[in-house]
Amino acid sequence: MIEKKTKNAKEIRKLFLLDDSISFLNFGSFGACPLPIFEDLIKWQRLLEKEPVRFIIEYGPKFLVESKEALSSYIGAAASDLIFVPNPTFAINTIAKNILSHGDEILTTDLEYGAMDYTWKYHCDQVGATYIRQHISLPLKTKAQFIEEFWSGFTKKTRIVFISQMTSSTGLIFPVEEICAEAKRRGLITIVDGAHITGHIPLNISSLQADFYTGACHKWMMAPKGCSFLYASKEFQDTLDPLIISWGYKTHNPHSTQFQDYHQYNGTLDFSAYLTIPAALEFRTQHQWDKQIEKCRASVLKKGAELSSYLGTYPLAPLNDEFYGQLYSAQIETLYPEELQRILFTNYGIEIPVMQHGDKCYLRFSFQPFNREEEIDELISALEEIRTTTDLWVKANA
Ligand SMILES: Cc1ncc(COP(=O)(O)O)c(C=O)c1O
């Protein structure tokens, strides 16, 4: 059998609606939906508008179940344990609202996503719980070092572990399998933020054995915005009240489990984005996405090393597949991250985030099959011009 030729970066780029004049190195923030998947969304919305009543009451929920089943096989979790939610922020708010008690400690790292930190702090303040952001030393040296440092934040009040499988500003994969296994041994509840994982890093939720897991489908799985999921293990499903009360709450006419009824059916909200999972999976198969992203991961390691070396800083972890996927963050010495980001975009047409996290700044590139390694060379040339013509940033070793 003749093997199908993989498309080159230019051909892949044509499948997206992205502005051709921009070097798009920021897939990580909000994803980007390829045209065939976007058209699938429009197809569902057209069906809805053709017969809104039948669609919302009858067909829509059937397609929702099919879409959830497709997602369930892809991420290794029973469909009955999954609910679609608009985004991971929604999922973590749902959990935090329900799970905390006075005096609890939630152990996490100091490298978590800002909106998640705010969510936990808000809900901790409501009940008198404490959110412990354990410091993680960078650069990471080994998984073992990470694990040891993480558990040094454990106390006898620790009841919950919250951790990202891949961090946002630093773009690192954390050893969540090991953390969840140890948390189980210690009798703790585990909550994993997998916002960057689905469609990016192979995922099997059942083998991870977390109590809760949330993932975004609108990032690396390339579904339209507003398509994400919350997994809850059976043991915890009935402890979760919905964030928004609607018809499924204490219904006299149950569709399925309490978990599904409480959280999945919410009045007239448009759930078309949730129906696009089969199209998103089909896109991956058709365009040999897994093969394509293997190449991207190799480019990340190569060009990431070059970027850090140019910036005079060290990679944040050993350069291998254990710690890196398609995101690479390099530390950059700047007092003006927002201005630097703005100039890279307006003067050079490069979309890339420059993020402050704690007292450090990071320049983070994403590498998708439509990116070329030369875009990182162009980024470095732009930075060099900015460095020599402005005071926006200084080389760490200058
Ligand atoms: C690690 C991490 N967690 C959570 C989120 C929240 O995603 P959303 O804004 O879609 O809820 C993000 C967003 O980039 C993220 O990077």
mmCIF file of C-alpha atoms and ligand atoms in Angstrom:
data_model
loop_
_atom_site.group_PDB
_atom_site.id
_atom_site.type_symbol
_atom_site.label_atom_id
_atom_site.label_comp_id
_atom_site.label_asym_id
_atom_site.label_seq_id
_atom_site.Cartn_x
_atom_site.Cartn_y
_atom_site.Cartn_z
ATOM 1 C CA MET A 1 0.000 0.000 0.000
ATOM 2 C CA ILE A 2 1.339 3.460 -0.898
ATOM 3 C CA GLU A 3 1.538 5.654 2.188
ATOM 4 C CA LYS A 4 -0.298 8.970 1.982
ATOM 5 C CA LYS A 5 2.094 11.931 1.725
ATOM 6 C CA THR A 6 1.872 14.326 4.671
ATOM 7 C CA LYS A 7 1.017 17.923 3.803
ATOM 8 C CA ASN A 8 3.663 20.613 4.163
ATOM 9 C CA ALA A 9 3.311 23.648 6.462
ATOM 10 C CA LYS A 10 1.967 25.872 3.684
ATOM 11 C CA GLU A 11 -0.702 23.359 2.692
ATOM 12 C CA ILE A 12 -1.733 22.887 6.330
ATOM 13 C CA ARG A 13 -1.942 26.633 6.871
ATOM 14 C CA LYS A 14 -4.500 26.859 4.045
ATOM 15 C CA LEU A 15 -6.822 24.647 6.110
ATOM 16 C CA PHE A 16 -7.068 27.391 8.756
ATOM 17 C CA LEU A 17 -8.784 30.771 8.715
ATOM 18 C CA LEU A 18 -5.706 32.439 10.169
ATOM 19 C CA ASP A 19 -4.563 35.779 8.744
ATOM 20 C CA ASP A 20 -1.842 35.001 6.182
ATOM 21 C CA SER A 21 0.175 38.079 7.028
ATOM 22 C CA ILE A 22 0.804 36.935 10.621
ATOM 23 C CA SER A 23 3.441 34.549 11.918
ATOM 24 C CA PHE A 24 1.133 32.715 14.341
ATOM 25 C CA LEU A 25 3.266 31.436 17.207
ATOM 26 C CA ASN A 26 0.527 31.596 19.817
ATOM 27 C CA PHE A 27 -1.700 28.595 19.263
ATOM 28 C CA GLY A 28 -1.444 27.866 22.987
ATOM 29 C CA SER A 29 -3.596 30.745 24.208
ATOM 30 C CA PHE A 30 -6.865 30.130 22.377
ATOM 31 C CA GLY A 31 -6.189 27.516 19.676
ATOM 32 C CA ALA A 32 -7.477 28.140 16.144
ATOM 33 C CA CYS A 33 -10.224 26.181 14.463
ATOM 34 C CA PRO A 34 -9.540 24.727 10.988
ATOM 35 C CA LEU A 35 -12.119 25.424 8.312
ATOM 36 C CA PRO A 36 -13.603 21.882 8.080
ATOM 37 C CA ILE A 37 -14.261 21.836 11.844
ATOM 38 C CA PHE A 38 -15.589 25.391 11.783
ATOM 39 C CA GLU A 39 -17.942 24.410 8.952
ATOM 40 C CA ASP A 40 -19.171 21.513 11.077
ATOM 41 C CA LEU A 41 -20.093 24.028 13.791
ATOM 42 C CA ILE A 42 -22.026 26.108 11.260
ATOM 43 C CA LYS A 43 -23.748 22.935 10.032
ATOM 44 C CA TRP A 44 -25.066 22.288 13.571
ATOM 45 C CA GLN A 45 -26.152 25.882 14.007
ATOM 46 C CA ARG A 46 -28.027 25.787 10.695
ATOM 47 C CA LEU A 47 -29.807 22.615 11.779
ATOM 48 C CA LEU A 48 -30.711 24.288 15.044
ATOM 49 C CA GLU A 49 -32.153 27.347 13.345
ATOM 50 C CA LYS A 50 -34.101 25.191 10.876
ATOM 51 C CA GLU A 51 -36.200 23.688 13.666
ATOM 52 C CA PRO A 52 -35.103 25.137 17.029
ATOM 53 C CA VAL A 53 -37.638 23.237 19.121
ATOM 54 C CA ARG A 54 -36.995 19.790 17.617
ATOM 55 C CA PHE A 55 -33.245 20.404 17.647
ATOM 56 C CA ILE A 56 -32.973 21.536 21.250
ATOM 57 C CA ILE A 57 -35.338 18.929 22.625
ATOM 58 C CA GLU A 58 -34.795 15.963 20.353
ATOM 59 C CA TYR A 59 -31.930 15.755 17.856
ATOM 60 C CA GLY A 60 -29.412 17.909 19.686
ATOM 61 C CA PRO A 61 -29.209 15.766 22.837
ATOM 62 C CA LYS A 62 -28.808 12.622 20.692
ATOM 63 C CA PHE A 63 -25.890 14.153 18.801
ATOM 64 C CA LEU A 64 -24.485 15.362 22.103
ATOM 65 C CA VAL A 65 -24.375 11.790 23.373
ATOM 66 C CA GLU A 66 -22.624 10.663 20.169
ATOM 67 C CA SER A 67 -20.082 13.461 20.434
ATOM 68 C CA LYS A 68 -19.428 12.625 24.080
ATOM 69 C CA GLU A 69 -18.902 8.975 23.186
ATOM 70 C CA ALA A 70 -16.356 9.972 20.552
ATOM 71 C CA LEU A 71 -14.538 12.124 23.126
ATOM 72 C CA SER A 72 -14.752 9.337 25.678
ATOM 73 C CA SER A 73 -12.876 6.870 23.426
ATOM 74 C CA TYR A 74 -10.280 9.492 22.571
ATOM 75 C CA ILE A 75 -9.403 10.390 26.178
ATOM 76 C CA GLY A 76 -10.000 7.026 27.857
ATOM 77 C CA ALA A 77 -12.881 7.915 30.206
ATOM 78 C CA ALA A 78 -16.430 6.545 30.285
ATOM 79 C CA ALA A 79 -18.892 8.892 28.575
ATOM 80 C CA SER A 80 -21.097 8.773 31.671
ATOM 81 C CA ASP A 81 -18.235 10.322 33.675
ATOM 82 C CA LEU A 82 -17.875 13.298 31.326
ATOM 83 C CA ILE A 83 -19.813 16.498 30.916
ATOM 84 C CA PHE A 84 -19.170 19.141 28.313
ATOM 85 C CA VAL A 85 -18.422 22.581 29.742
ATOM 86 C CA PRO A 86 -17.530 25.840 27.975
ATOM 87 C CA ASN A 87 -13.969 25.946 29.301
ATOM 88 C CA PRO A 88 -11.625 24.609 32.003
ATOM 89 C CA THR A 89 -12.252 27.727 34.096
ATOM 90 C CA PHE A 90 -15.917 26.724 34.296
ATOM 91 C CA ALA A 91 -14.946 23.166 35.271
ATOM 92 C CA ILE A 92 -12.574 24.225 38.057
ATOM 93 C CA ASN A 93 -15.153 26.696 39.393
ATOM 94 C CA THR A 94 -17.712 23.880 39.519
ATOM 95 C CA ILE A 95 -15.354 21.694 41.529
ATOM 96 C CA ALA A 96 -14.056 24.445 43.834
ATOM 97 C CA LYS A 97 -17.574 25.612 44.672
ATOM 98 C CA ASN A 98 -18.515 22.140 45.897
ATOM 99 C CA ILE A 99 -15.513 20.437 47.324
ATOM 100 C CA LEU A 100 -13.950 22.744 49.895
ATOM 101 C CA SER A 101 -14.494 22.680 53.641
ATOM 102 C CA HIS A 102 -13.302 24.977 56.398
ATOM 103 C CA GLY A 103 -9.682 24.252 57.359
ATOM 104 C CA ASP A 104 -8.758 22.354 54.154
ATOM 105 C CA GLU A 105 -5.449 22.902 52.440
ATOM 106 C CA ILE A 106 -5.176 22.587 48.691
ATOM 107 C CA LEU A 107 -1.672 21.789 47.585
ATOM 108 C CA THR A 108 -0.624 23.149 44.183
ATOM 109 C CA THR A 109 2.451 24.635 42.502
ATOM 110 C CA ASP A 110 3.478 28.241 42.003
ATOM 111 C CA LEU A 111 3.363 27.699 38.221
ATOM 112 C CA GLU A 112 -0.396 27.358 37.758
ATOM 113 C CA TYR A 113 -2.605 29.401 35.434
ATOM 114 C CA GLY A 114 -3.649 32.774 36.909
ATOM 115 C CA ALA A 115 -7.417 32.330 36.487
ATOM 116 C CA MET A 116 -7.191 28.982 38.308
ATOM 117 C CA ASP A 117 -5.268 30.588 41.176
ATOM 118 C CA TYR A 118 -7.967 33.270 41.433
ATOM 119 C CA THR A 119 -10.723 30.658 41.366
ATOM 120 C CA TRP A 120 -9.209 28.667 44.218
ATOM 121 C CA LYS A 121 -8.402 31.756 46.245
ATOM 122 C CA TYR A 122 -11.971 33.044 45.877
ATOM 123 C CA HIS A 123 -13.566 29.767 46.959
ATOM 124 C CA CYS A 124 -11.031 29.249 49.768
ATOM 125 C CA ASP A 125 -11.910 32.684 51.117
ATOM 126 C CA GLN A 126 -15.601 31.767 51.087
ATOM 127 C CA VAL A 127 -15.152 28.751 53.371
ATOM 128 C CA GLY A 128 -11.895 29.407 55.236
ATOM 129 C CA ALA A 129 -9.630 26.989 53.330
ATOM 130 C CA THR A 130 -6.017 27.648 52.283
ATOM 131 C CA TYR A 131 -4.451 27.455 48.834
ATOM 132 C CA ILE A 132 -0.786 26.442 49.137
ATOM 133 C CA ARG A 133 1.318 27.364 46.084
ATOM 134 C CA GLN A 134 4.377 25.172 46.567
ATOM 135 C CA HIS A 135 7.466 26.730 44.984
ATOM 136 C CA ILE A 136 8.958 24.703 42.128
ATOM 137 C CA SER A 137 12.590 25.477 41.318
ATOM 138 C CA LEU A 138 13.418 26.167 37.703
ATOM 139 C CA PRO A 139 15.089 24.873 35.692
ATOM 140 C CA LEU A 140 13.629 21.469 36.500
ATOM 141 C CA LYS A 141 16.335 18.846 36.605
ATOM 142 C CA THR A 142 14.458 15.566 36.914
ATOM 143 C CA LYS A 143 10.928 14.341 37.513
ATOM 144 C CA ALA A 144 12.088 13.068 40.897
ATOM 145 C CA GLN A 145 13.268 16.536 41.906
ATOM 146 C CA PHE A 146 9.874 17.985 40.938
ATOM 147 C CA ILE A 147 7.989 15.316 42.881
ATOM 148 C CA GLU A 148 10.081 15.764 46.004
ATOM 149 C CA GLU A 149 9.738 19.543 45.937
ATOM 150 C CA PHE A 150 5.988 19.320 45.332
ATOM 151 C CA TRP A 151 5.382 17.028 48.310
ATOM 152 C CA SER A 152 7.420 19.220 50.614
ATOM 153 C CA GLY A 153 4.283 21.419 50.655
ATOM 154 C CA PHE A 154 2.214 18.595 52.185
ATOM 155 C CA THR A 155 0.928 19.016 55.748
ATOM 156 C CA LYS A 156 -1.558 17.127 57.871
ATOM 157 C CA LYS A 157 -4.241 19.572 56.716
ATOM 158 C CA THR A 158 -3.697 18.839 53.013
ATOM 159 C CA ARG A 159 -6.894 17.383 51.589
ATOM 160 C CA ILE A 160 -6.746 18.219 47.899
ATOM 161 C CA VAL A 161 -4.070 18.282 45.192
ATOM 162 C CA PHE A 162 -4.561 20.575 42.209
ATOM 163 C CA ILE A 163 -2.010 20.449 39.398
ATOM 164 C CA SER A 164 -1.599 21.266 35.705
ATOM 165 C CA GLN A 165 -0.510 18.493 33.404
ATOM 166 C CA MET A 166 1.067 21.191 31.262
ATOM 167 C CA THR A 167 1.689 24.681 32.538
ATOM 168 C CA SER A 168 0.696 27.842 30.741
ATOM 169 C CA SER A 169 3.429 30.455 31.045
ATOM 170 C CA THR A 170 6.274 27.953 31.358
ATOM 171 C CA GLY A 171 4.914 25.352 28.883
ATOM 172 C CA LEU A 172 6.184 22.346 30.861
ATOM 173 C CA ILE A 173 4.727 18.862 31.235
ATOM 174 C CA PHE A 174 4.402 17.866 34.893
ATOM 175 C CA PRO A 175 4.541 14.224 36.095
ATOM 176 C CA VAL A 176 0.870 14.053 37.061
ATOM 177 C CA GLU A 177 0.699 10.232 36.919
ATOM 178 C CA GLU A 178 3.209 9.989 39.751
ATOM 179 C CA ILE A 179 1.591 12.848 41.692
ATOM 180 C CA CYS A 180 -1.892 11.289 41.404
ATOM 181 C CA ALA A 181 -0.614 7.854 42.446
ATOM 182 C CA GLU A 182 1.114 9.267 45.522
ATOM 183 C CA ALA A 183 -1.913 11.436 46.352
ATOM 184 C CA LYS A 184 -4.072 8.284 46.291
ATOM 185 C CA ARG A 185 -1.684 6.591 48.717
ATOM 186 C CA ARG A 186 -2.036 9.614 51.006
ATOM 187 C CA GLY A 187 -5.839 9.596 50.697
ATOM 188 C CA LEU A 188 -6.082 12.973 48.935
ATOM 189 C CA ILE A 189 -8.505 14.219 46.299
ATOM 190 C CA THR A 190 -6.784 14.909 42.970
ATOM 191 C CA ILE A 191 -7.805 17.534 40.424
ATOM 192 C CA VAL A 192 -5.845 17.822 37.183
ATOM 193 C CA ASP A 193 -5.905 20.858 34.919
ATOM 194 C CA GLY A 194 -5.342 19.408 31.448
ATOM 195 C CA ALA A 195 -6.243 22.578 29.519
ATOM 196 C CA HIS A 196 -3.277 22.030 27.171
ATOM 197 C CA ILE A 197 -3.377 18.251 26.912
ATOM 198 C CA THR A 198 -6.281 17.010 24.766
ATOM 199 C CA GLY A 199 -5.124 16.721 21.164
ATOM 200 C CA HIS A 200 -1.559 17.558 22.176
ATOM 201 C CA ILE A 201 -0.201 14.855 24.506
ATOM 202 C CA PRO A 202 -1.633 11.287 24.544
ATOM 203 C CA LEU A 203 -4.178 11.056 27.355
ATOM 204 C CA ASN A 204 -5.811 8.134 29.117
ATOM 205 C CA ILE A 205 -7.826 9.413 32.054
ATOM 206 C CA SER A 206 -8.658 5.963 33.450
ATOM 207 C CA SER A 207 -5.023 5.048 33.865
ATOM 208 C CA LEU A 208 -4.251 8.438 35.423
ATOM 209 C CA GLN A 209 -6.753 7.786 38.214
ATOM 210 C CA ALA A 210 -7.389 11.427 39.015
ATOM 211 C CA ASP A 211 -10.661 12.184 40.809
ATOM 212 C CA PHE A 212 -11.315 15.157 38.539
ATOM 213 C CA TYR A 213 -9.826 16.147 35.211
ATOM 214 C CA THR A 214 -10.623 19.060 32.932
ATOM 215 C CA GLY A 215 -9.429 19.569 29.386
ATOM 216 C CA ALA A 216 -10.051 22.113 26.653
ATOM 217 C CA CYS A 217 -11.101 20.808 23.256
ATOM 218 C CA HIS A 218 -10.870 24.303 21.753
ATOM 219 C CA LYS A 219 -7.109 24.455 22.106
ATOM 220 C CA TRP A 220 -4.991 21.633 20.657
ATOM 221 C CA MET A 221 -7.961 19.511 19.595
ATOM 222 C CA MET A 222 -8.973 22.471 17.432
ATOM 223 C CA ALA A 223 -12.702 22.383 18.160
ATOM 224 C CA PRO A 224 -14.504 25.753 18.071
ATOM 225 C CA LYS A 225 -14.310 27.981 21.141
ATOM 226 C CA GLY A 226 -16.475 26.991 24.080
ATOM 227 C CA CYS A 227 -15.896 23.242 23.859
ATOM 228 C CA SER A 228 -14.238 21.627 26.883
ATOM 229 C CA PHE A 229 -14.985 18.856 29.345
ATOM 230 C CA LEU A 230 -15.042 17.953 32.992
ATOM 231 C CA TYR A 231 -14.389 14.384 34.086
ATOM 232 C CA ALA A 232 -15.496 13.383 37.581
ATOM 233 C CA SER A 233 -14.953 9.916 39.003
ATOM 234 C CA LYS A 234 -18.176 8.144 40.017
ATOM 235 C CA GLU A 235 -17.378 8.575 43.691
ATOM 236 C CA PHE A 236 -17.589 12.381 43.431
ATOM 237 C CA GLN A 237 -20.279 12.960 40.824
ATOM 238 C CA ASP A 238 -23.173 13.402 43.226
ATOM 239 C CA THR A 239 -21.229 15.835 45.396
ATOM 240 C CA LEU A 240 -21.241 18.402 42.571
ATOM 241 C CA ASP A 241 -24.058 20.925 42.374
ATOM 242 C CA PRO A 242 -24.117 22.801 39.070
ATOM 243 C CA LEU A 243 -22.735 26.330 38.826
ATOM 244 C CA ILE A 244 -25.933 27.337 37.039
ATOM 245 C CA ILE A 245 -29.250 25.822 38.040
ATOM 246 C CA SER A 246 -31.540 24.823 35.186
ATOM 247 C CA TRP A 247 -34.167 22.213 34.251
ATOM 248 C CA GLY A 248 -31.969 19.248 35.063
ATOM 249 C CA TYR A 249 -31.759 20.170 38.749
ATOM 250 C CA LYS A 250 -33.889 17.788 40.852
ATOM 251 C CA THR A 251 -35.854 17.058 37.697
ATOM 252 C CA HIS A 252 -39.004 14.904 37.818
ATOM 253 C CA ASN A 253 -38.108 13.678 34.373
ATOM 254 C CA PRO A 254 -34.505 12.396 34.576
ATOM 255 C CA HIS A 255 -32.657 11.815 31.293
ATOM 256 C CA SER A 256 -29.812 9.864 32.819
ATOM 257 C CA THR A 257 -27.662 10.194 35.954
ATOM 258 C CA GLN A 258 -27.861 13.094 38.363
ATOM 259 C CA PHE A 259 -24.398 14.180 37.210
ATOM 260 C CA GLN A 260 -25.546 14.414 33.585
ATOM 261 C CA ASP A 261 -28.915 15.982 34.372
ATOM 262 C CA TYR A 262 -27.552 18.605 36.741
ATOM 263 C CA HIS A 263 -24.679 19.740 34.577
ATOM 264 C CA GLN A 264 -25.364 18.969 30.943
ATOM 265 C CA TYR A 265 -28.709 20.513 30.088
ATOM 266 C CA ASN A 266 -28.879 24.240 30.464
ATOM 267 C CA GLY A 267 -31.928 25.881 28.905
ATOM 268 C CA THR A 268 -31.459 27.597 25.570
ATOM 269 C CA LEU A 269 -27.661 27.801 25.648
ATOM 270 C CA ASP A 270 -26.210 26.956 22.234
ATOM 271 C CA PHE A 271 -24.370 23.635 22.568
ATOM 272 C CA SER A 272 -23.352 23.337 18.889
ATOM 273 C CA ALA A 273 -19.639 23.569 19.754
ATOM 274 C CA TYR A 274 -20.020 20.403 21.863
ATOM 275 C CA LEU A 275 -21.210 18.499 18.800
ATOM 276 C CA THR A 276 -18.032 19.010 16.790
ATOM 277 C CA ILE A 277 -15.850 16.347 18.444
ATOM 278 C CA PRO A 278 -16.391 13.749 15.690
ATOM 279 C CA ALA A 279 -15.390 16.351 13.058
ATOM 280 C CA ALA A 280 -12.339 17.363 15.106
ATOM 281 C CA LEU A 281 -11.247 13.710 15.335
ATOM 282 C CA GLU A 282 -11.900 13.149 11.636
ATOM 283 C CA PHE A 283 -9.718 16.160 10.795
ATOM 284 C CA ARG A 284 -6.840 14.641 12.739
ATOM 285 C CA THR A 285 -7.124 11.311 10.961
ATOM 286 C CA GLN A 286 -7.485 12.855 7.537
ATOM 287 C CA HIS A 287 -4.459 15.090 7.939
ATOM 288 C CA GLN A 288 -2.259 12.554 9.767
ATOM 289 C CA TRP A 289 -2.087 14.953 12.678
ATOM 290 C CA ASP A 290 -0.280 12.620 15.067
ATOM 291 C CA LYS A 291 2.503 12.149 12.554
ATOM 292 C CA GLN A 292 2.609 15.882 11.964
ATOM 293 C CA ILE A 293 2.854 16.753 15.644
ATOM 294 C CA GLU A 294 5.739 14.333 16.148
ATOM 295 C CA LYS A 295 7.713 16.559 13.765
ATOM 296 C CA CYS A 296 6.535 19.662 15.628
ATOM 297 C CA ARG A 297 7.807 18.281 18.922
ATOM 298 C CA ALA A 298 11.257 17.715 17.396
ATOM 299 C CA SER A 299 11.235 21.296 16.065
ATOM 300 C CA VAL A 300 10.285 22.619 19.513
ATOM 301 C CA LEU A 301 13.316 20.967 21.122
ATOM 302 C CA LYS A 302 15.673 22.195 18.403
ATOM 303 C CA LYS A 303 14.392 25.768 18.001
ATOM 304 C CA GLY A 304 13.651 26.142 21.716
ATOM 305 C CA ALA A 305 17.292 25.444 22.512
ATOM 306 C CA GLU A 306 18.339 28.056 19.952
ATOM 307 C CA LEU A 307 15.928 30.653 21.344
ATOM 308 C CA SER A 308 17.073 30.171 24.954
ATOM 309 C CA SER A 309 20.675 30.279 23.879
ATOM 310 C CA TYR A 310 20.062 33.512 21.939
ATOM 311 C CA LEU A 311 18.329 35.009 24.988
ATOM 312 C CA GLY A 312 21.251 33.994 27.176
ATOM 313 C CA THR A 313 19.027 31.857 29.426
ATOM 314 C CA TYR A 314 18.703 28.130 30.105
ATOM 315 C CA PRO A 315 15.845 25.851 29.038
ATOM 316 C CA LEU A 316 13.364 25.497 31.909
ATOM 317 C CA ALA A 317 13.729 21.687 31.915
ATOM 318 C CA PRO A 318 15.844 18.987 30.242
ATOM 319 C CA LEU A 319 15.116 19.134 26.513
ATOM 320 C CA ASN A 320 13.179 15.936 25.961
ATOM 321 C CA ASP A 321 9.667 14.587 25.394
ATOM 322 C CA GLU A 322 9.130 14.023 29.091
ATOM 323 C CA PHE A 323 8.906 17.779 29.716
ATOM 324 C CA TYR A 324 8.070 19.327 26.335
ATOM 325 C CA GLY A 325 5.284 19.104 23.795
ATOM 326 C CA GLN A 326 4.452 21.787 21.252
ATOM 327 C CA LEU A 327 4.993 24.726 23.604
ATOM 328 C CA TYR A 328 8.322 26.261 24.485
ATOM 329 C CA SER A 329 8.839 29.052 26.996
ATOM 330 C CA ALA A 330 12.111 30.874 27.289
ATOM 331 C CA GLN A 331 12.885 33.227 30.101
ATOM 332 C CA ILE A 332 13.481 36.769 28.913
ATOM 333 C CA GLU A 333 14.848 39.681 30.913
ATOM 334 C CA THR A 334 12.433 42.515 30.294
ATOM 335 C CA LEU A 335 10.646 45.089 32.402
ATOM 336 C CA TYR A 336 8.110 45.682 29.630
ATOM 337 C CA PRO A 337 6.544 42.361 28.585
ATOM 338 C CA GLU A 338 3.322 43.887 27.256
ATOM 339 C CA GLU A 339 5.129 46.478 25.184
ATOM 340 C CA LEU A 340 7.495 43.871 23.785
ATOM 341 C CA GLN A 341 4.571 41.654 22.805
ATOM 342 C CA ARG A 342 2.827 44.614 21.180
ATOM 343 C CA ILE A 343 5.896 45.598 19.131
ATOM 344 C CA LEU A 344 6.507 42.039 17.963
ATOM 345 C CA PHE A 345 2.951 41.988 16.659
ATOM 346 C CA THR A 346 2.561 45.471 15.228
ATOM 347 C CA ASN A 347 6.062 45.969 13.787
ATOM 348 C CA TYR A 348 6.963 42.397 12.828
ATOM 349 C CA GLY A 349 3.624 40.605 12.410
ATOM 350 C CA ILE A 350 4.580 37.979 15.013
ATOM 351 C CA GLU A 351 1.808 36.798 17.343
ATOM 352 C CA ILE A 352 3.578 35.525 20.442
ATOM 353 C CA PRO A 353 2.880 36.045 24.155
ATOM 354 C CA VAL A 354 5.402 37.630 26.513
ATOM 355 C CA MET A 355 4.100 36.696 29.935
ATOM 356 C CA GLN A 356 4.908 37.781 33.424
ATOM 357 C CA HIS A 357 4.687 34.982 35.982
ATOM 358 C CA GLY A 358 5.716 35.927 39.504
ATOM 359 C CA ASP A 359 8.940 37.927 39.151
ATOM 360 C CA LYS A 360 9.933 36.299 35.808
ATOM 361 C CA CYS A 361 8.967 36.946 32.192
ATOM 362 C CA TYR A 362 8.613 34.286 29.532
ATOM 363 C CA LEU A 363 8.440 34.393 25.769
ATOM 364 C CA ARG A 364 6.406 31.357 24.709
ATOM 365 C CA PHE A 365 6.104 29.946 21.230
ATOM 366 C CA SER A 366 3.672 27.255 20.092
ATOM 367 C CA PHE A 367 4.576 25.036 17.161
ATOM 368 C CA GLN A 368 1.798 23.570 15.028
ATOM 369 C CA PRO A 369 2.099 21.737 11.702
ATOM 370 C CA PHE A 370 1.521 25.035 9.880
ATOM 371 C CA ASN A 371 4.586 26.603 11.509
ATOM 372 C CA ARG A 372 8.036 26.562 9.903
ATOM 373 C CA GLU A 373 11.322 26.506 11.820
ATOM 374 C CA GLU A 374 12.294 29.693 9.942
ATOM 375 C CA GLU A 375 9.586 31.548 11.890
ATOM 376 C CA ILE A 376 11.702 31.104 15.032
ATOM 377 C CA ASP A 377 14.741 32.454 13.136
ATOM 378 C CA GLU A 378 12.611 35.448 12.111
ATOM 379 C CA LEU A 379 11.531 35.893 15.729
ATOM 380 C CA ILE A 380 15.179 35.941 16.825
ATOM 381 C CA SER A 381 16.050 38.519 14.115
ATOM 382 C CA ALA A 382 13.135 40.698 15.258
ATOM 383 C CA LEU A 383 14.281 40.431 18.890
ATOM 384 C CA GLU A 384 17.816 41.365 17.888
ATOM 385 C CA GLU A 385 16.571 44.457 16.071
ATOM 386 C CA ILE A 386 14.405 45.432 19.065
ATOM 387 C CA ARG A 387 17.315 44.844 21.437
ATOM 388 C CA THR A 388 19.669 47.059 19.468
ATOM 389 C CA THR A 389 17.162 49.832 18.808
ATOM 390 C CA THR A 390 15.133 50.058 22.065
ATOM 391 C CA ASP A 391 15.487 49.548 25.827
ATOM 392 C CA LEU A 392 12.667 47.023 25.976
ATOM 393 C CA TRP A 393 14.710 44.063 26.980
ATOM 394 C CA VAL A 394 18.257 43.129 27.954
ATOM 395 C CA LYS A 395 20.069 39.888 27.362
ATOM 396 C CA ALA A 396 20.487 37.971 30.596
ATOM 397 C CA ASN A 397 24.167 37.384 29.896
ATOM 398 C CA ALA A 398 24.825 40.771 28.221
HETATM 399 C C1 LIG B 1 -2.949 25.633 32.271
HETATM 400 C C2 LIG B 1 -4.241 26.315 31.936
HETATM 401 N N1 LIG B 1 -5.312 26.076 32.693
HETATM 402 C C3 LIG B 1 -6.499 26.649 32.447
HETATM 403 C C4 LIG B 1 -6.658 27.495 31.391
HETATM 404 C C5 LIG B 1 -8.008 28.134 31.211
HETATM 405 O O1 LIG B 1 -8.552 27.951 29.974
HETATM 406 P P1 LIG B 1 -9.947 28.676 29.662
HETATM 407 O O2 LIG B 1 -9.675 30.140 29.658
HETATM 408 O O3 LIG B 1 -10.291 28.144 28.304
HETATM 409 O O4 LIG B 1 -10.884 28.293 30.719
HETATM 410 C C6 LIG B 1 -5.583 27.801 30.570
HETATM 411 C C7 LIG B 1 -5.719 28.724 29.432
HETATM 412 O O5 LIG B 1 -4.848 28.955 28.649
HETATM 413 C C8 LIG B 1 -4.332 27.183 30.845
HETATM 414 O O6 LIG B 1 -3.255 27.444 30.106
#
